[in-house]
Amino acid sequence: MIRKIGEDIFWVGKVDWELRLFHGSEYSTHRGTTYNSYLVKDEKTVLIDTVWDSYGREFVENLKKVIDIEKIDYVVSNHAEVDHSGALEELMRFIPQAPIYCTANGVKSLKGHFHKGWNFNPVSTGTRLNLGKRELIFFEAPMLHWPDSMFCYLTGEKILFSNDAFGHHYASELLYNDLVNQGELFQECLKYYANILTPFSPLVEKKISELASMNLPLEMICPSHGVIWRKNPLQIVGKYLEWAREYKENQITVVYDTMWKGTKKMAEAIVEGLKAEDEEVEVKIFKLSGSDKNDVITEVFKSKAILVGSPTINKGILSSVAAFLEMVKGLRFRGKKAASFGTYGWSGESIKMIKDALKDSGFEILNEGLKVNWNPDKEALQMCFNFGKDIASQTKIFKT
Ligand code: FEO
C-alpha cells in the first residue's frame, strides 16, 4: 500500500498486524506494529528508511507502484537496526551504486549487518542534502535508539523524520495520530518509552532542547513505527519531556511470584496495609509468572515505589523475579523507591538479594525488607499489613 502524505511525499512502509513479539521475545506487541518508510520526490528522489527484511520483497514490489526503483537517487538510513534497514538488501540489488546517507556509526552497523560494499556517505548534525526545491537536514541522535540513530528534517513541508523516537508499536491503517483511538495510542507510546527509552532519558531531554533551540518550524513528525504526528505534533515531544524527567504517578506496584501461595498472601496483606494508610494511592499487583513482562515494566515506570517479592529457593530467588530484576537493572529507572518481601523455609536469602539488586539498579531502598518463615500465620499477616502501612506513609503525597 502507498499513502500520499504531502505533495510528492509518500508513506511506503508496512503495517504488520501479525507481530506479537519484537526484539526476539523481549517486547510484546499486543497491537502489532508498523515499519514506516517514506519516499520524497523532488528534482532528486530520496527514500528514507526501509522495513524489516521479512517484508523486503513485498516492500520493493510496493515501491514500484510509485516509482521506477532505478530512479531513486538517494537512500537515507536513519537507524541500522534491521526493522528499518532489513529491506536494504533487496532494494540495493536494483540500485547498487545509490548513495546511502547515515551516521558514521550507521556505516559500521550496516556493514556489520549486511557485509556489503555499498556507497556509504556518512553525515553528521547539520549536514544538508539538496533535493532540488527542498533540502534534508540531518541530526545525529545517538541512543535514540542506538549509537547510530539520527533524525532528518525536510524543509518545505517541515517534516521531522525521527525514526524510533516518538514511535510506538501500533498497527493502524489510519496513518495519522488524530484519527486513531487516543487511549490506545498513548498507552503504546508510554509502553514504548518505558521499555525502550527509559535508560536514555537524559539524552532524550538533551536532544529535544537541542532541536528546540534551532527553532525549526514543524508541521509533522514522521516516526518509523506507528502513526504520523500530524495534529499538534509537539504533543508527543511534550510527553517525552515529561517522561524523561523521573516520571512517576501516585502509584505503588507490587510484583511477586510464589510457590505455595505464602508470598502471595504476604503481597495481599501488604496491599491492605498500603490502602489502609493511603486511600488515594493507586496500587497494582502483578504475579510475575503469567504476566506480560513489558506491561509490568510500564507499570513500574508509572510508579513512585515498587515492592518486589519472592520466596527463597535454592538459596536464591524465583527465576521469574530474577528475570524481572534483570530488566529493571538495564532500564536504569531514576527517582523511584523500593522494598522487598518473601517467605522462606530454611535459609531466607531472597529478601536481601532482591533488596541489593534494587539498590544496585538505582532505587532508593525504603527498609530492610520483610521475610516470613513458612506459611504466614495471623501474626505474620499483621506484620505484612504494618509493612504496607509504613511504606504508604513513607511515600505518601501530601496535597497542599
Ligand atoms: Fe525500530 Fe531501534 O529499531
Coordinates of C-alpha atoms and ligand atoms in Angstrom, one line a residue:
M1 CA 0.0 0.0 0.0
I2 CA 1.2 3.5 -0.8
R3 CA -0.2 6.6 1.1
K4 CA 0.4 10.1 -0.1
I5 CA 1.2 12.3 2.9
G6 CA 2.2 15.5 1.1
E7 CA 3.0 16.9 -2.4
D8 CA 5.2 14.2 -3.9
I9 CA 5.8 12.7 -0.4
F10 CA 4.6 9.1 0.2
W11 CA 4.4 6.6 3.1
V12 CA 5.7 3.4 1.6
G13 CA 6.0 1.2 4.7
K14 CA 4.4 -1.9 6.0
V15 CA 1.6 -2.3 8.6
D16 CA 2.4 -5.6 10.5
W17 CA -0.9 -6.7 12.1
E18 CA 0.5 -10.1 13.0
L19 CA 3.6 -9.2 15.1
R20 CA 3.1 -10.2 18.7
L21 CA 6.8 -10.2 19.8
F22 CA 9.5 -7.7 18.8
H23 CA 13.3 -7.7 19.6
G24 CA 13.2 -11.5 19.6
S25 CA 10.9 -12.2 22.6
E26 CA 11.9 -9.1 24.5
Y27 CA 8.9 -6.8 23.7
S28 CA 5.3 -7.8 23.4
T29 CA 3.4 -6.1 20.6
H30 CA -0.3 -6.7 21.5
R31 CA -1.4 -4.3 18.8
G32 CA 1.2 -5.2 16.1
T33 CA 3.4 -2.5 14.7
T34 CA 4.3 -0.6 11.5
Y35 CA 7.7 -0.2 9.8
N36 CA 7.5 3.3 8.2
S37 CA 9.4 4.2 5.1
Y38 CA 9.0 7.4 3.3
L39 CA 9.7 8.5 -0.3
V40 CA 10.2 12.1 -1.3
K41 CA 10.2 13.0 -4.9
D42 CA 11.9 16.3 -5.9
E43 CA 14.5 17.0 -8.6
K44 CA 16.2 14.2 -6.8
T45 CA 14.3 11.3 -5.2
V46 CA 15.1 10.1 -1.7
L47 CA 13.9 7.0 0.2
I48 CA 14.0 7.4 4.0
D49 CA 14.4 4.0 5.8
T50 CA 13.0 0.7 4.7
V51 CA 11.2 -2.1 6.5
W52 CA 12.0 -5.4 8.3
D53 CA 13.6 -7.9 6.0
S54 CA 10.7 -10.3 6.4
Y55 CA 8.8 -7.9 4.1
G56 CA 11.7 -7.0 1.9
R57 CA 10.3 -8.3 -1.4
E58 CA 6.8 -7.0 -0.7
F59 CA 8.4 -3.6 0.1
V60 CA 10.2 -3.3 -3.2
E61 CA 7.2 -4.5 -5.2
N62 CA 5.1 -2.0 -3.4
L63 CA 7.6 0.8 -4.1
K64 CA 7.4 0.0 -7.8
K65 CA 3.8 1.3 -7.7
V66 CA 5.0 4.8 -7.1
I67 CA 8.5 4.9 -8.7
D68 CA 10.8 3.1 -11.0
I69 CA 13.3 1.8 -8.5
E70 CA 16.3 2.8 -10.6
K71 CA 15.1 6.4 -10.3
I72 CA 15.8 6.5 -6.5
D73 CA 18.8 8.8 -6.3
Y74 CA 19.5 8.7 -2.6
V75 CA 18.8 6.3 0.3
V76 CA 18.7 7.6 3.9
S77 CA 19.2 5.1 6.8
N78 CA 18.3 6.9 9.9
H79 CA 19.0 3.8 12.0
A80 CA 20.6 0.5 11.1
E81 CA 18.5 -1.8 13.3
V82 CA 17.0 -4.4 10.9
D83 CA 13.4 -3.5 11.4
H84 CA 14.3 -0.3 9.4
S85 CA 17.3 -1.5 7.3
G86 CA 16.3 -5.1 6.7
A87 CA 14.9 -4.5 3.2
L88 CA 18.0 -2.6 2.0
E89 CA 19.5 -5.9 0.8
E90 CA 16.6 -6.5 -1.5
L91 CA 16.4 -2.8 -2.6
M92 CA 20.1 -2.4 -3.2
R93 CA 20.1 -5.2 -5.7
F94 CA 18.3 -2.7 -8.1
I95 CA 20.4 0.3 -7.2
P96 CA 23.8 -1.0 -6.0
Q97 CA 25.6 2.4 -6.6
A98 CA 23.0 4.6 -4.9
P99 CA 24.5 6.7 -2.1
I100 CA 23.3 5.7 1.4
Y101 CA 23.3 8.5 3.9
C102 CA 23.7 7.6 7.5
T103 CA 25.9 8.4 10.5
A104 CA 29.5 7.1 10.9
N105 CA 28.1 4.6 13.4
G106 CA 25.4 3.7 10.9
V107 CA 28.1 2.7 8.4
K108 CA 29.7 0.4 11.0
S109 CA 26.3 -1.1 11.8
L110 CA 25.1 -1.5 8.2
K111 CA 28.4 -3.1 7.3
G112 CA 28.2 -5.4 10.3
H113 CA 24.7 -6.5 9.4
F114 CA 25.0 -6.9 5.6
H115 CA 28.7 -7.2 4.8
K116 CA 28.2 -5.2 1.5
G117 CA 30.4 -2.6 -0.1
W118 CA 27.6 -0.1 -0.6
N119 CA 28.2 3.5 -1.4
F120 CA 28.1 4.9 2.2
N121 CA 28.1 8.6 2.8
P122 CA 28.5 9.4 6.5
V123 CA 26.7 12.6 7.7
S124 CA 26.7 14.5 11.0
T125 CA 24.5 17.1 12.6
G126 CA 23.9 19.9 10.2
T127 CA 24.8 18.1 7.0
R128 CA 22.4 19.1 4.3
L129 CA 21.3 17.1 1.2
N130 CA 19.9 19.2 -1.6
L131 CA 16.9 17.6 -3.3
G132 CA 16.0 20.5 -5.6
K133 CA 13.2 22.6 -4.2
R134 CA 13.8 21.2 -0.7
E135 CA 16.7 20.0 1.5
L136 CA 17.1 17.3 4.0
I137 CA 19.0 18.3 7.2
F138 CA 20.5 15.6 9.3
F139 CA 20.7 15.5 13.1
E140 CA 22.6 12.8 14.9
A141 CA 20.5 11.3 17.7
P142 CA 22.8 8.8 19.5
M143 CA 21.0 6.3 21.7
L144 CA 17.5 7.2 20.4
H145 CA 17.6 4.3 19.9
W146 CA 21.2 3.0 19.1
P147 CA 24.5 4.9 18.8
D148 CA 24.0 5.1 15.1
S149 CA 20.5 6.8 15.2
M150 CA 19.8 10.1 13.5
F151 CA 16.8 12.2 12.5
C152 CA 16.3 14.1 9.3
Y153 CA 14.3 17.2 8.6
L154 CA 12.6 18.1 5.3
T155 CA 12.5 21.8 4.5
G156 CA 9.4 23.0 2.6
E157 CA 6.8 20.6 4.2
K158 CA 8.6 21.0 7.5
I159 CA 8.6 17.3 8.4
L160 CA 10.9 15.7 11.0
F161 CA 11.6 12.0 10.3
S162 CA 12.5 10.9 13.7
N163 CA 12.9 7.1 13.3
D164 CA 12.4 5.3 16.6
A165 CA 11.9 8.4 18.6
F166 CA 8.3 9.4 19.1
G167 CA 7.3 5.9 17.7
H168 CA 5.0 3.2 19.1
H169 CA 4.3 -0.3 18.3
Y170 CA 0.7 0.2 17.0
A171 CA -0.7 -1.2 13.8
S172 CA -3.3 1.0 12.2
E173 CA -4.5 1.7 8.7
L174 CA -5.5 5.2 9.8
L175 CA -2.0 6.6 9.4
Y176 CA -2.4 9.8 11.5
N177 CA -2.4 10.5 15.2
D178 CA -5.7 12.4 15.1
L179 CA -7.6 9.6 13.6
V180 CA -6.8 6.7 16.0
N181 CA -8.1 5.9 19.4
Q182 CA -6.2 8.2 21.7
G183 CA -6.2 5.9 24.7
E184 CA -4.6 3.1 22.7
L185 CA -2.1 5.4 21.1
F186 CA -0.8 6.9 24.3
Q187 CA -0.7 3.6 26.1
E188 CA 1.5 2.2 23.3
C189 CA 3.7 5.4 23.4
L190 CA 4.1 5.1 27.1
K191 CA 4.9 1.4 26.9
Y192 CA 7.5 2.1 24.2
Y193 CA 9.2 4.8 26.2
A194 CA 9.2 2.8 29.4
N195 CA 10.6 -0.4 27.8
I196 CA 13.0 1.1 25.3
L197 CA 13.9 4.7 26.0
T198 CA 14.0 4.9 29.8
P199 CA 17.8 4.3 30.1
F200 CA 18.4 7.2 27.7
S201 CA 16.1 9.8 29.3
P202 CA 19.0 12.3 29.9
L203 CA 19.8 12.1 26.2
V204 CA 16.1 12.5 25.2
E205 CA 15.9 15.7 27.2
K206 CA 19.2 17.0 25.7
K207 CA 18.2 16.2 22.1
I208 CA 14.8 17.9 22.5
S209 CA 16.5 21.0 23.9
E210 CA 19.0 21.0 21.0
L211 CA 16.2 20.7 18.4
A212 CA 14.1 23.3 20.2
S213 CA 17.0 25.8 20.2
M214 CA 17.1 25.6 16.4
N215 CA 13.5 26.9 16.1
L216 CA 12.8 24.8 13.1
P217 CA 9.1 25.1 12.1
L218 CA 7.4 21.7 12.4
E219 CA 4.3 20.5 10.6
M220 CA 4.6 16.8 11.1
I221 CA 6.7 14.2 12.9
C222 CA 7.0 11.0 10.9
P223 CA 8.4 8.2 13.2
S224 CA 9.4 4.8 11.9
H225 CA 6.8 2.9 14.0
G226 CA 3.1 3.7 14.4
V227 CA 1.2 6.7 13.2
I228 CA 2.3 10.1 11.9
W229 CA 2.0 13.0 14.3
R230 CA 0.0 15.4 12.1
K231 CA -2.3 17.1 14.6
N232 CA -0.3 19.1 17.2
P233 CA 2.9 17.1 16.6
L234 CA 4.6 18.8 19.6
Q235 CA 2.2 16.9 22.0
I236 CA 4.4 13.8 21.8
V237 CA 7.5 15.9 22.3
G238 CA 5.9 17.4 25.4
K239 CA 5.1 13.8 26.7
Y240 CA 8.7 12.8 26.1
L241 CA 10.0 15.7 28.2
E242 CA 7.6 14.7 31.0
W243 CA 8.6 11.0 30.8
A244 CA 12.3 11.8 30.6
R245 CA 12.2 13.8 33.9
E246 CA 11.9 11.0 36.5
Y247 CA 8.3 10.4 35.7
K248 CA 6.0 9.0 38.3
E249 CA 2.4 8.9 39.2
N250 CA 0.8 8.4 42.6
Q251 CA 1.1 4.6 42.2
I252 CA 2.8 1.7 44.0
T253 CA 3.2 -1.5 42.1
V254 CA 3.6 -4.8 43.9
V255 CA 5.3 -7.6 41.8
Y256 CA 5.9 -11.0 43.2
D257 CA 6.0 -14.7 42.4
T258 CA 5.1 -17.5 44.7
M259 CA 5.5 -21.3 45.0
W260 CA 2.8 -22.4 47.5
K261 CA 1.0 -19.0 47.9
G262 CA 2.9 -17.9 51.0
T263 CA 4.4 -14.9 49.3
K264 CA 1.1 -14.2 47.5
K265 CA -0.6 -14.0 50.9
M266 CA 2.1 -11.6 52.0
A267 CA 1.6 -9.4 48.9
E268 CA -2.2 -9.2 49.6
A269 CA -1.7 -8.3 53.2
I270 CA 0.9 -5.6 52.3
V271 CA -1.6 -4.1 49.8
E272 CA -4.3 -4.0 52.5
G273 CA -1.8 -2.0 54.6
L274 CA -0.9 0.3 51.8
K275 CA -4.6 1.1 51.2
A276 CA -5.4 1.4 54.9
E277 CA -2.7 4.2 55.2
D278 CA -3.4 6.0 51.9
E279 CA -6.8 5.7 50.2
E280 CA -5.6 7.8 47.3
V281 CA -2.6 5.9 46.1
E282 CA -3.1 3.6 43.1
V283 CA -1.9 0.1 43.9
K284 CA -1.4 -2.6 41.3
I285 CA -0.4 -6.2 41.9
F286 CA 1.3 -8.5 39.4
K287 CA 2.2 -12.1 39.8
L288 CA 5.2 -12.2 37.5
S289 CA 4.7 -15.6 36.0
G290 CA 1.7 -15.3 33.8
S291 CA 2.0 -11.5 33.5
D292 CA 3.3 -9.8 30.4
K293 CA 6.8 -8.5 31.4
N294 CA 6.6 -5.3 29.3
D295 CA 3.2 -4.4 30.7
V296 CA 4.6 -4.8 34.2
I297 CA 7.6 -2.6 33.3
T298 CA 5.2 0.0 32.0
E299 CA 3.5 0.0 35.4
V300 CA 6.9 0.2 37.2
F301 CA 7.7 3.3 35.0
K302 CA 4.5 4.9 36.3
S303 CA 5.2 4.1 39.9
K304 CA 6.7 6.1 42.7
A305 CA 7.6 2.9 44.5
I306 CA 7.7 -0.8 43.8
L307 CA 7.6 -3.8 46.2
V308 CA 9.2 -7.0 45.0
G309 CA 8.6 -10.4 46.5
S310 CA 9.9 -13.9 46.1
P311 CA 10.2 -16.9 48.4
T312 CA 13.7 -18.3 48.8
I313 CA 14.5 -21.2 46.5
N314 CA 17.9 -22.9 46.4
K315 CA 19.4 -20.0 48.4
G316 CA 18.2 -17.6 45.7
I317 CA 15.0 -16.2 44.1
L318 CA 12.4 -17.5 41.7
S319 CA 13.5 -17.3 38.0
S320 CA 10.6 -15.0 37.0
V321 CA 11.7 -12.5 39.7
A322 CA 15.3 -12.8 38.6
A323 CA 14.3 -12.0 35.0
F324 CA 12.3 -9.0 36.1
L325 CA 15.2 -7.7 38.2
E326 CA 17.5 -8.1 35.2
M327 CA 15.1 -6.0 33.0
V328 CA 14.8 -3.3 35.8
K329 CA 18.6 -3.2 36.1
G330 CA 19.0 -2.5 32.4
L331 CA 16.4 0.2 32.3
R332 CA 18.0 2.3 35.0
F333 CA 14.9 3.9 36.4
R334 CA 15.5 7.1 38.4
G335 CA 13.7 8.7 41.3
K336 CA 11.8 5.6 42.5
K337 CA 11.7 3.8 45.8
A338 CA 11.5 0.1 46.6
A339 CA 11.4 -2.7 49.2
S340 CA 11.4 -6.5 49.2
F341 CA 9.5 -9.3 50.8
G342 CA 9.1 -13.0 50.7
T343 CA 8.6 -16.3 52.6
Y344 CA 11.3 -18.9 53.3
G345 CA 11.5 -22.3 54.9
W346 CA 15.2 -22.8 55.8
S347 CA 17.7 -20.1 54.9
G348 CA 15.8 -17.0 53.6
E349 CA 18.3 -15.3 51.3
S350 CA 15.8 -14.0 48.7
I351 CA 14.8 -10.8 50.6
K352 CA 18.3 -9.4 50.8
M353 CA 19.1 -10.5 47.3
I354 CA 16.1 -8.6 45.9
K355 CA 16.9 -5.5 48.1
D356 CA 20.5 -5.5 46.9
A357 CA 19.5 -5.9 43.3
L358 CA 17.1 -3.0 43.5
K359 CA 19.7 -0.8 45.3
D360 CA 22.2 -1.6 42.6
S361 CA 19.6 -0.7 39.9
G362 CA 19.2 2.8 41.4
F363 CA 16.2 2.5 43.6
E364 CA 16.0 4.2 47.0
I365 CA 15.5 1.4 49.4
L366 CA 12.8 2.0 52.0
N367 CA 13.7 -0.6 54.6
E368 CA 15.5 -3.9 55.1
G369 CA 12.6 -5.9 53.6
L370 CA 10.2 -8.3 55.3
K371 CA 10.7 -12.0 55.5
V372 CA 8.2 -14.6 56.9
N373 CA 9.1 -18.1 57.9
W374 CA 6.9 -20.8 56.4
N375 CA 3.2 -20.1 55.6
P376 CA 2.2 -16.7 57.0
D377 CA 0.0 -17.0 60.1
K378 CA -2.2 -14.3 61.6
E379 CA 0.7 -12.6 63.3
A380 CA 2.8 -12.6 60.2
L381 CA 0.0 -11.2 58.1
Q382 CA -0.4 -8.4 60.6
M383 CA 3.3 -7.7 60.1
C384 CA 2.7 -7.6 56.4
F385 CA -0.2 -5.2 56.9
N386 CA 2.0 -2.9 59.1
F387 CA 4.8 -3.2 56.5
G388 CA 2.4 -1.9 53.8
K389 CA 1.2 0.9 56.1
D390 CA 4.7 2.0 56.8
I391 CA 5.6 2.1 53.1
A392 CA 2.4 4.1 52.3
S393 CA 3.3 6.5 55.0
Q394 CA 6.9 7.0 53.8
T395 CA 5.8 7.5 50.2
K396 CA 2.6 9.5 50.8
I397 CA 2.0 12.5 48.7
F398 CA 0.6 15.3 50.8
K399 CA -1.6 17.8 49.0
T400 CA -1.1 21.4 49.7
Ligands
FEO1 FE1 12.7 0.3 15.5 FE2 15.8 0.6 17.1 O1 14.6 0.0 15.8

